[in-house]
Coordinates of C-alpha atoms in Angstrom, one line a residue:
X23 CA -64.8 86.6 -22.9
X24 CA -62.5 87.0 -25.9
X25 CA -59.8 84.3 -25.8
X26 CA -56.2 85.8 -25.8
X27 CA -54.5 87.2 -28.8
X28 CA -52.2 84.3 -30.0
X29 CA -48.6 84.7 -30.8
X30 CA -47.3 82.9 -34.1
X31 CA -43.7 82.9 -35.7
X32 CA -43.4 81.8 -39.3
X33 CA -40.5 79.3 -40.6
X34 CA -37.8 81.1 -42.2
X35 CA -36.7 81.3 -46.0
X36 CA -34.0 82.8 -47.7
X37 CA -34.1 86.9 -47.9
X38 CA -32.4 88.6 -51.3
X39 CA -29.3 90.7 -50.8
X40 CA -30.2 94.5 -49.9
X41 CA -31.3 96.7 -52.7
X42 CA -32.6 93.8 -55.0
X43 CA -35.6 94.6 -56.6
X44 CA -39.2 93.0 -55.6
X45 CA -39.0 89.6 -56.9
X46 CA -42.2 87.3 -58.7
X47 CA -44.8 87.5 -55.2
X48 CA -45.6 83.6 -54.9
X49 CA -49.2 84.0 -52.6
X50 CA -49.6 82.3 -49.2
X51 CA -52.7 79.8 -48.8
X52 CA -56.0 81.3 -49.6
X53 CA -58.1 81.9 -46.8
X54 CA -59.9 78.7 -45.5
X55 CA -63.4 77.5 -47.1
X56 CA -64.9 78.1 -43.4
X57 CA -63.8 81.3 -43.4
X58 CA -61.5 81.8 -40.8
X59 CA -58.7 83.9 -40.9
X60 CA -54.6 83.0 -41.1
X61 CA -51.8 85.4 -40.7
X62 CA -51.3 85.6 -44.1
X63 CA -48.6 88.4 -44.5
X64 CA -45.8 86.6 -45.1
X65 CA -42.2 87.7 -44.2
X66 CA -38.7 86.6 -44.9
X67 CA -36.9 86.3 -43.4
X68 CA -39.5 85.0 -41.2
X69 CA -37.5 84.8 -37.4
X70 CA -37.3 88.3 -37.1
X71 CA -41.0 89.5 -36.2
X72 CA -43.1 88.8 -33.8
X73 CA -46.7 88.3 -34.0
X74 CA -50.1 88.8 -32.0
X75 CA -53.8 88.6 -32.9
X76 CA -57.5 88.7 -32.5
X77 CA -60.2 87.7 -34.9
X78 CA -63.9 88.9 -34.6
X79 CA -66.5 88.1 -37.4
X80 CA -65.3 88.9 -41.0
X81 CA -62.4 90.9 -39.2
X82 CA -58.2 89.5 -38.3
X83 CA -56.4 91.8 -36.6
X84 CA -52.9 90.8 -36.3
X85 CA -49.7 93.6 -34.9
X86 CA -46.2 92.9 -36.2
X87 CA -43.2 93.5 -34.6
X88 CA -40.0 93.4 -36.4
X89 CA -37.0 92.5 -33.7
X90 CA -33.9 93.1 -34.9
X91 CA -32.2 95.6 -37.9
X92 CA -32.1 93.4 -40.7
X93 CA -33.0 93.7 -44.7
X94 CA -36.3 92.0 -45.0
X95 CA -39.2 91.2 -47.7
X96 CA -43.4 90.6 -47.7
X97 CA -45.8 89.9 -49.6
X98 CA -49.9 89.4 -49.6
X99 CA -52.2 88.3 -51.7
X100 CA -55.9 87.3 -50.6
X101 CA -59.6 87.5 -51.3
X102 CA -59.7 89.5 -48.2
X103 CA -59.3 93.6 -48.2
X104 CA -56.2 94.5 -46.3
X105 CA -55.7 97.9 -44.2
X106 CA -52.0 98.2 -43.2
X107 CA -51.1 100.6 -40.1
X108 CA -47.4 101.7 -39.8
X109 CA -47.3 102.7 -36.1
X110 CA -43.5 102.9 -37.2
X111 CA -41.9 102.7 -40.2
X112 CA -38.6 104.4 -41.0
X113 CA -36.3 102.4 -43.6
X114 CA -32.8 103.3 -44.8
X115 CA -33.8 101.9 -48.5
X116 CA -36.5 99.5 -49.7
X117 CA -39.5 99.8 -52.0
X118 CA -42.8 98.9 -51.5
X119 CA -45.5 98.3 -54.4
X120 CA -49.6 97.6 -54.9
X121 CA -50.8 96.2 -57.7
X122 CA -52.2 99.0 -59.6
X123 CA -50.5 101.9 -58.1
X124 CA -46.4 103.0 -58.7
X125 CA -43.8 101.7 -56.4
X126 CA -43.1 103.8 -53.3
X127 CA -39.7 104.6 -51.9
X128 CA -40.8 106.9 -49.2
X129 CA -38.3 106.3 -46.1
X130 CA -40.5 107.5 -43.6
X131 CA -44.3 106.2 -43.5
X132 CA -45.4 106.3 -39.8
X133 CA -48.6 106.4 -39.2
X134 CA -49.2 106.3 -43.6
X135 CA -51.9 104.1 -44.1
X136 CA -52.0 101.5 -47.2
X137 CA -55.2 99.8 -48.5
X138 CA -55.0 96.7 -50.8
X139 CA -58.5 95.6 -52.2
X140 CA -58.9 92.1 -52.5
X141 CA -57.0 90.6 -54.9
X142 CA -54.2 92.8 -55.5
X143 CA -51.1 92.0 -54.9
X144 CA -49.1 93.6 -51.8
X145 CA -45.1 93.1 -51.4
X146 CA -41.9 95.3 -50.7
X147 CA -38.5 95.0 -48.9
X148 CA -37.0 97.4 -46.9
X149 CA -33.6 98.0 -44.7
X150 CA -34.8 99.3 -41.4
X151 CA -33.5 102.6 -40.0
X152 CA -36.0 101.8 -36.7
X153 CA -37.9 98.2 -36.0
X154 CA -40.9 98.5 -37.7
X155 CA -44.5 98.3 -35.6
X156 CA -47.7 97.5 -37.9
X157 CA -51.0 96.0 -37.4
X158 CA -52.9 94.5 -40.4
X159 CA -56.5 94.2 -40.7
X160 CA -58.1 91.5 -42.8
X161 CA -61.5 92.0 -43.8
X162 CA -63.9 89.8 -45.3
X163 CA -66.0 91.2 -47.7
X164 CA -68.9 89.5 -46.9
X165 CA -68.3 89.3 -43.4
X166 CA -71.7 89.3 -41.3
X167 CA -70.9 92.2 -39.2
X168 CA -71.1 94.2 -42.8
X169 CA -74.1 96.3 -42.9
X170 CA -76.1 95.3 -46.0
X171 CA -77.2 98.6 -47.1
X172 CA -73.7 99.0 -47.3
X173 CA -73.5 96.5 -50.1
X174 CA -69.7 96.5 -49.3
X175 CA -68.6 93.2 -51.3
X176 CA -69.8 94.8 -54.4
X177 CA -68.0 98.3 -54.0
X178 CA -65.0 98.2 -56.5
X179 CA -62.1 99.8 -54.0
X180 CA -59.5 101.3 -55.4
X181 CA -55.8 100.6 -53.9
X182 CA -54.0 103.4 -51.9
X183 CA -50.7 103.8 -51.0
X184 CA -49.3 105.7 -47.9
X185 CA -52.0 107.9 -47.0
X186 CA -53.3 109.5 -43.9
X187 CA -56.7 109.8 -42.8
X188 CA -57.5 110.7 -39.2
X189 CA -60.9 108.9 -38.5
X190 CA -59.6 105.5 -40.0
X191 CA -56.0 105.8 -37.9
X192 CA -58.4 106.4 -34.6
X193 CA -60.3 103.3 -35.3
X194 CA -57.3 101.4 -36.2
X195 CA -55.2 102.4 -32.8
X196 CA -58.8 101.0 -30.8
X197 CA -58.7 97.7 -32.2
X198 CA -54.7 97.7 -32.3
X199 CA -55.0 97.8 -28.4
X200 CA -57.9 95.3 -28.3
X201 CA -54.9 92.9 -29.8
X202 CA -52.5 94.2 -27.3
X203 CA -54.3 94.5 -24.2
X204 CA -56.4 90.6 -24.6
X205 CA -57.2 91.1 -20.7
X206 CA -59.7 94.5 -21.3
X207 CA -60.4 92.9 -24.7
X208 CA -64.4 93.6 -25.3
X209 CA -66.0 91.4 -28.3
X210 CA -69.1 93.5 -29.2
X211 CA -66.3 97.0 -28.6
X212 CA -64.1 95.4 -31.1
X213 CA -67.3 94.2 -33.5
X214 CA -68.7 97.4 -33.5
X215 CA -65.2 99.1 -34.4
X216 CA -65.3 96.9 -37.2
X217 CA -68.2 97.8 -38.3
X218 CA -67.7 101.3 -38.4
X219 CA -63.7 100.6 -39.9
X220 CA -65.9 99.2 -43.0
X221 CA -68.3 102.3 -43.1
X222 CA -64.9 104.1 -43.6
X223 CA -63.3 102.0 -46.1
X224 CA -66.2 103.1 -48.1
X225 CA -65.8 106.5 -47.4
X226 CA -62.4 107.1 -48.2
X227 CA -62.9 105.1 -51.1
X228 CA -64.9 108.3 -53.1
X229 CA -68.1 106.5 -53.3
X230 CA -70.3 109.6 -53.7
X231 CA -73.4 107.4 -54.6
X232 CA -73.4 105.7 -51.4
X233 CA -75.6 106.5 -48.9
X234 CA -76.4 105.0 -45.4
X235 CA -79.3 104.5 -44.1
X236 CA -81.1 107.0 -42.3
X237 CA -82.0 106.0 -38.7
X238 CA -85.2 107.2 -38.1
X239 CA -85.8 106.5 -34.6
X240 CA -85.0 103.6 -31.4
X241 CA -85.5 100.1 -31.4
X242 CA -89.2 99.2 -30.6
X243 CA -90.5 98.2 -27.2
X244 CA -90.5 94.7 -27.9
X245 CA -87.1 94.9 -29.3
X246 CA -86.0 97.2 -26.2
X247 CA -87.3 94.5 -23.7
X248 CA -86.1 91.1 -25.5
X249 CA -82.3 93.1 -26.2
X250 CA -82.3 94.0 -22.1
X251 CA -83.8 90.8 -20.7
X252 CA -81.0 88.8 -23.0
X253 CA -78.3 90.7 -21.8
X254 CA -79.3 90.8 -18.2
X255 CA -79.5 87.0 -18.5
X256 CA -76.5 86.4 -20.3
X257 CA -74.5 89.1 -18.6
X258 CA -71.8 87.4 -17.8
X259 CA -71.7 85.7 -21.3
X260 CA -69.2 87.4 -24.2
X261 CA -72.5 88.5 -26.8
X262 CA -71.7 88.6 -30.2
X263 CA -73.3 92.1 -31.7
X264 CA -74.4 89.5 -34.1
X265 CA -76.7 87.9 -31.7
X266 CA -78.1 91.0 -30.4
X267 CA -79.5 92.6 -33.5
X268 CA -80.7 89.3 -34.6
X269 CA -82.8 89.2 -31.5
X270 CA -83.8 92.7 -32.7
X271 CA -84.5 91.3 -36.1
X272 CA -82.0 94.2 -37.6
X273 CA -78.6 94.3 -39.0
X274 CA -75.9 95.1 -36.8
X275 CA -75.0 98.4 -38.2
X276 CA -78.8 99.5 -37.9
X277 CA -79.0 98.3 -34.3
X278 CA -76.1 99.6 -33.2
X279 CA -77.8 103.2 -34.0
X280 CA -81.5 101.9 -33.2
X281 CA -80.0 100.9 -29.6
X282 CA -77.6 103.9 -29.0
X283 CA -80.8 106.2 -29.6
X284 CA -82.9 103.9 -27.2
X285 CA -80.5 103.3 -24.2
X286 CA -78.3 106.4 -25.1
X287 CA -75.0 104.6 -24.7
X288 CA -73.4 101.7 -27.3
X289 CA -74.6 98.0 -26.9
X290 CA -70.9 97.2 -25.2
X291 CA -70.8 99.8 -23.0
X292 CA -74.5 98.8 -21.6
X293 CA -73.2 95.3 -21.3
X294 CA -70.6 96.7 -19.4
X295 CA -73.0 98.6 -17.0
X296 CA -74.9 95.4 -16.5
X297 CA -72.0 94.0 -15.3
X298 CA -71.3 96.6 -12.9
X299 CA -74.6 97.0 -11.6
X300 CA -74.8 93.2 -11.2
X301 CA -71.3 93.2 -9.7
X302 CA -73.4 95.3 -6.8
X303 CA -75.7 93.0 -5.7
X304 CA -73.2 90.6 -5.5
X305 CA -70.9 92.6 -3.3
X306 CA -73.8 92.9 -0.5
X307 CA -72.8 89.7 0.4
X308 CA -69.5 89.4 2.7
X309 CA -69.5 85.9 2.2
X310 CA -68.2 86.5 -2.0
X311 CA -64.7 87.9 -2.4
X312 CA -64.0 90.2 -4.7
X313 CA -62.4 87.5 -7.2
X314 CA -65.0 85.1 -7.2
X315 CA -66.9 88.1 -8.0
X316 CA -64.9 89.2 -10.9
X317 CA -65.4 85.5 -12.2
X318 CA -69.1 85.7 -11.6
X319 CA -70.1 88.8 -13.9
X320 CA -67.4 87.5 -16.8
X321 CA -64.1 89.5 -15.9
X322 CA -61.1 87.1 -16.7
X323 CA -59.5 88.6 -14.1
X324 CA -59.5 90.7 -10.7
X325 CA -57.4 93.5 -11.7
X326 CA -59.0 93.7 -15.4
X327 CA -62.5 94.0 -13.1
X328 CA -61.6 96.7 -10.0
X329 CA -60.4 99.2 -13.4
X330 CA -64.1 98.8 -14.7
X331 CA -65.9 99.1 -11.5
X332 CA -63.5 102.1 -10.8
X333 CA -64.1 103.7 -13.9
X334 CA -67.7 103.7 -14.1
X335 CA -68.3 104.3 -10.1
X336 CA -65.3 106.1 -9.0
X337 CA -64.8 103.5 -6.8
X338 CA -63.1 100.3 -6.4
X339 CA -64.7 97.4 -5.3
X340 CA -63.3 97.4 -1.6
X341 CA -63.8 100.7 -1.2
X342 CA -67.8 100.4 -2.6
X343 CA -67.9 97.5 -0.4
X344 CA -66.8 99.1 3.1
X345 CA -68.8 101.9 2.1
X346 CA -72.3 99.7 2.1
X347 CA -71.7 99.7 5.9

């Protein structure tokens, strides 16, 4: 299973009287050689949010929470892409600028989405009217979960600045609750959000040229059989997506559709099933409670595992239980 989101809290620094105007940006740390991902907005002063996150391959997902009514700054800059969700953002004064765009006084931008292509620079201050609530996605172009066809760390995106766009907001608010709710967190859910979140970032981007690729059909029988023999013997296992299509000798984008069109359901949500059905068998004997249960087909906890059985049987485990009398 996932590991928890972590919480982090920067060190402090010293914040600018309100109303001064965005200062000279100095960047955090650039993203580690490895590749791994580092909460690298950075506010000041720093004691007043509160942070939680999730990474998944080529993808950080990290919700902020400012705590208390006070004049702030940030700033970003990273060889990452970074997708910025205001799930609350109302501000007495501030400004907030992109690199290549103008500055932005807009008081209200809940729900206004901002995109910062890699390498541009990302900062603002603001004097809250309500305690801002954002999640920030940082995305690595050249993450593996990034359909090749796709040829996404080539694309030269263009920077946008409070915008709305319905299908990207929906995929954010799925992986802002895979942050926020680590117990139901689902790895290959969350990986294959992410893959579509970069299909999008492409889309919204104007890129008539591009093109996806054109599934013409399921996977193959022997791809069908090794994918379901893996998963029934690693069901209890977290699988990467990554994993799975390279069983399937496909990238993940293309097996995500190749499988959906095979098993008529997404790779996570016939992991899932797998679970429940093994969960079954299991519950035949009286001898297993329902916990050790739960532990047995991967659930972290009881609770997290009577809500899946429920909602794919109607039932919850007692009750299926009693009912095998």
């Amino acid at each position: 299973m996932a590991s928890p989101a972590e919480t982090t809290l920067n060190q402090s620094r010293a914040l600018p009287p309100p109303g001064h105007p965005i200062a000279e940006y100095h960047p955090p740390a650039r993203l580690h050689p490895d590749h791994e991902f580092r909460s690298l907005i950075e506010f000041s002063p720093s004691e007043i949010v509160s942070r939680h996150s999730a990474t998944w391959p080529g993808l950080h997902v990290e919700t902020v929470q400012v705590m208390r009514h006070t004049p702030f700054e940030y700033g970003f800059r990273a060889p990452c892409h970074l997708l910025v969700a205001p799930e609350l953002g109302e501000r007495y004064d501030g400004e907030t600028f992109v690199e290549g765009l103008p500055r932005s006084t807009l008081r209200d931008f809940t729900q206004k989405l901002i995109f910062v292509p890699a390498g541009h620079d990302f900062r603002g201050w603001q004097r809250p009217r309500a305690l801002p609530r954002t999640t920030y996605f940082y995305i690595d172009p050249r993450g593996p979960l990034v359909d090749p066809a796709l040829r996404f760390d080539e694309i030269k995106f263009k920077p946008r600045l409070f915008f709305y766009d319905r299908a990207l907001w929906e995929i954010a608010v799925k992986l802002r609750s895979q942050v926020e709710n680590p117990g139901s967190m689902h790895r290959q859910y969350a990986e294959a959000l992410g893959i579509v979140l970069t299909h999008e970032l492409v889309r919204i981007n104007g890129d008539a040229g591009f093109r996806g690729p054109v599934s013409r059909g399921g996977l193959a029988c022997w791809q069908q059989k090794q994918v379901a023999a893996y998963i029934e013997e690693h069901v209890a296992d977290d699988i990467p997506l990554a994993t799975l299509a390279e069983l399937a000798r496909l990238s993940p984008s293309h097996f995500c559709r190749s499988f959906k069109h095979s098993f008529g359901m997404p790779p996570h949500r016939y992991h899932a099933s797998r679970r429940i059905e093994r969960s079954k068998q299991l519950l035949a004997n009286r001898e297993l409670s329902i916990t050790t249960i739960a532990f047995d087909v991967g659930f972290s906890d009881t609770s997290t595992f009577s809500a899946a059985f429920h909602r794919l049987t109607g039932q919850t485990p007692s009750l299926y239980r009693r009912n095998l009398d």
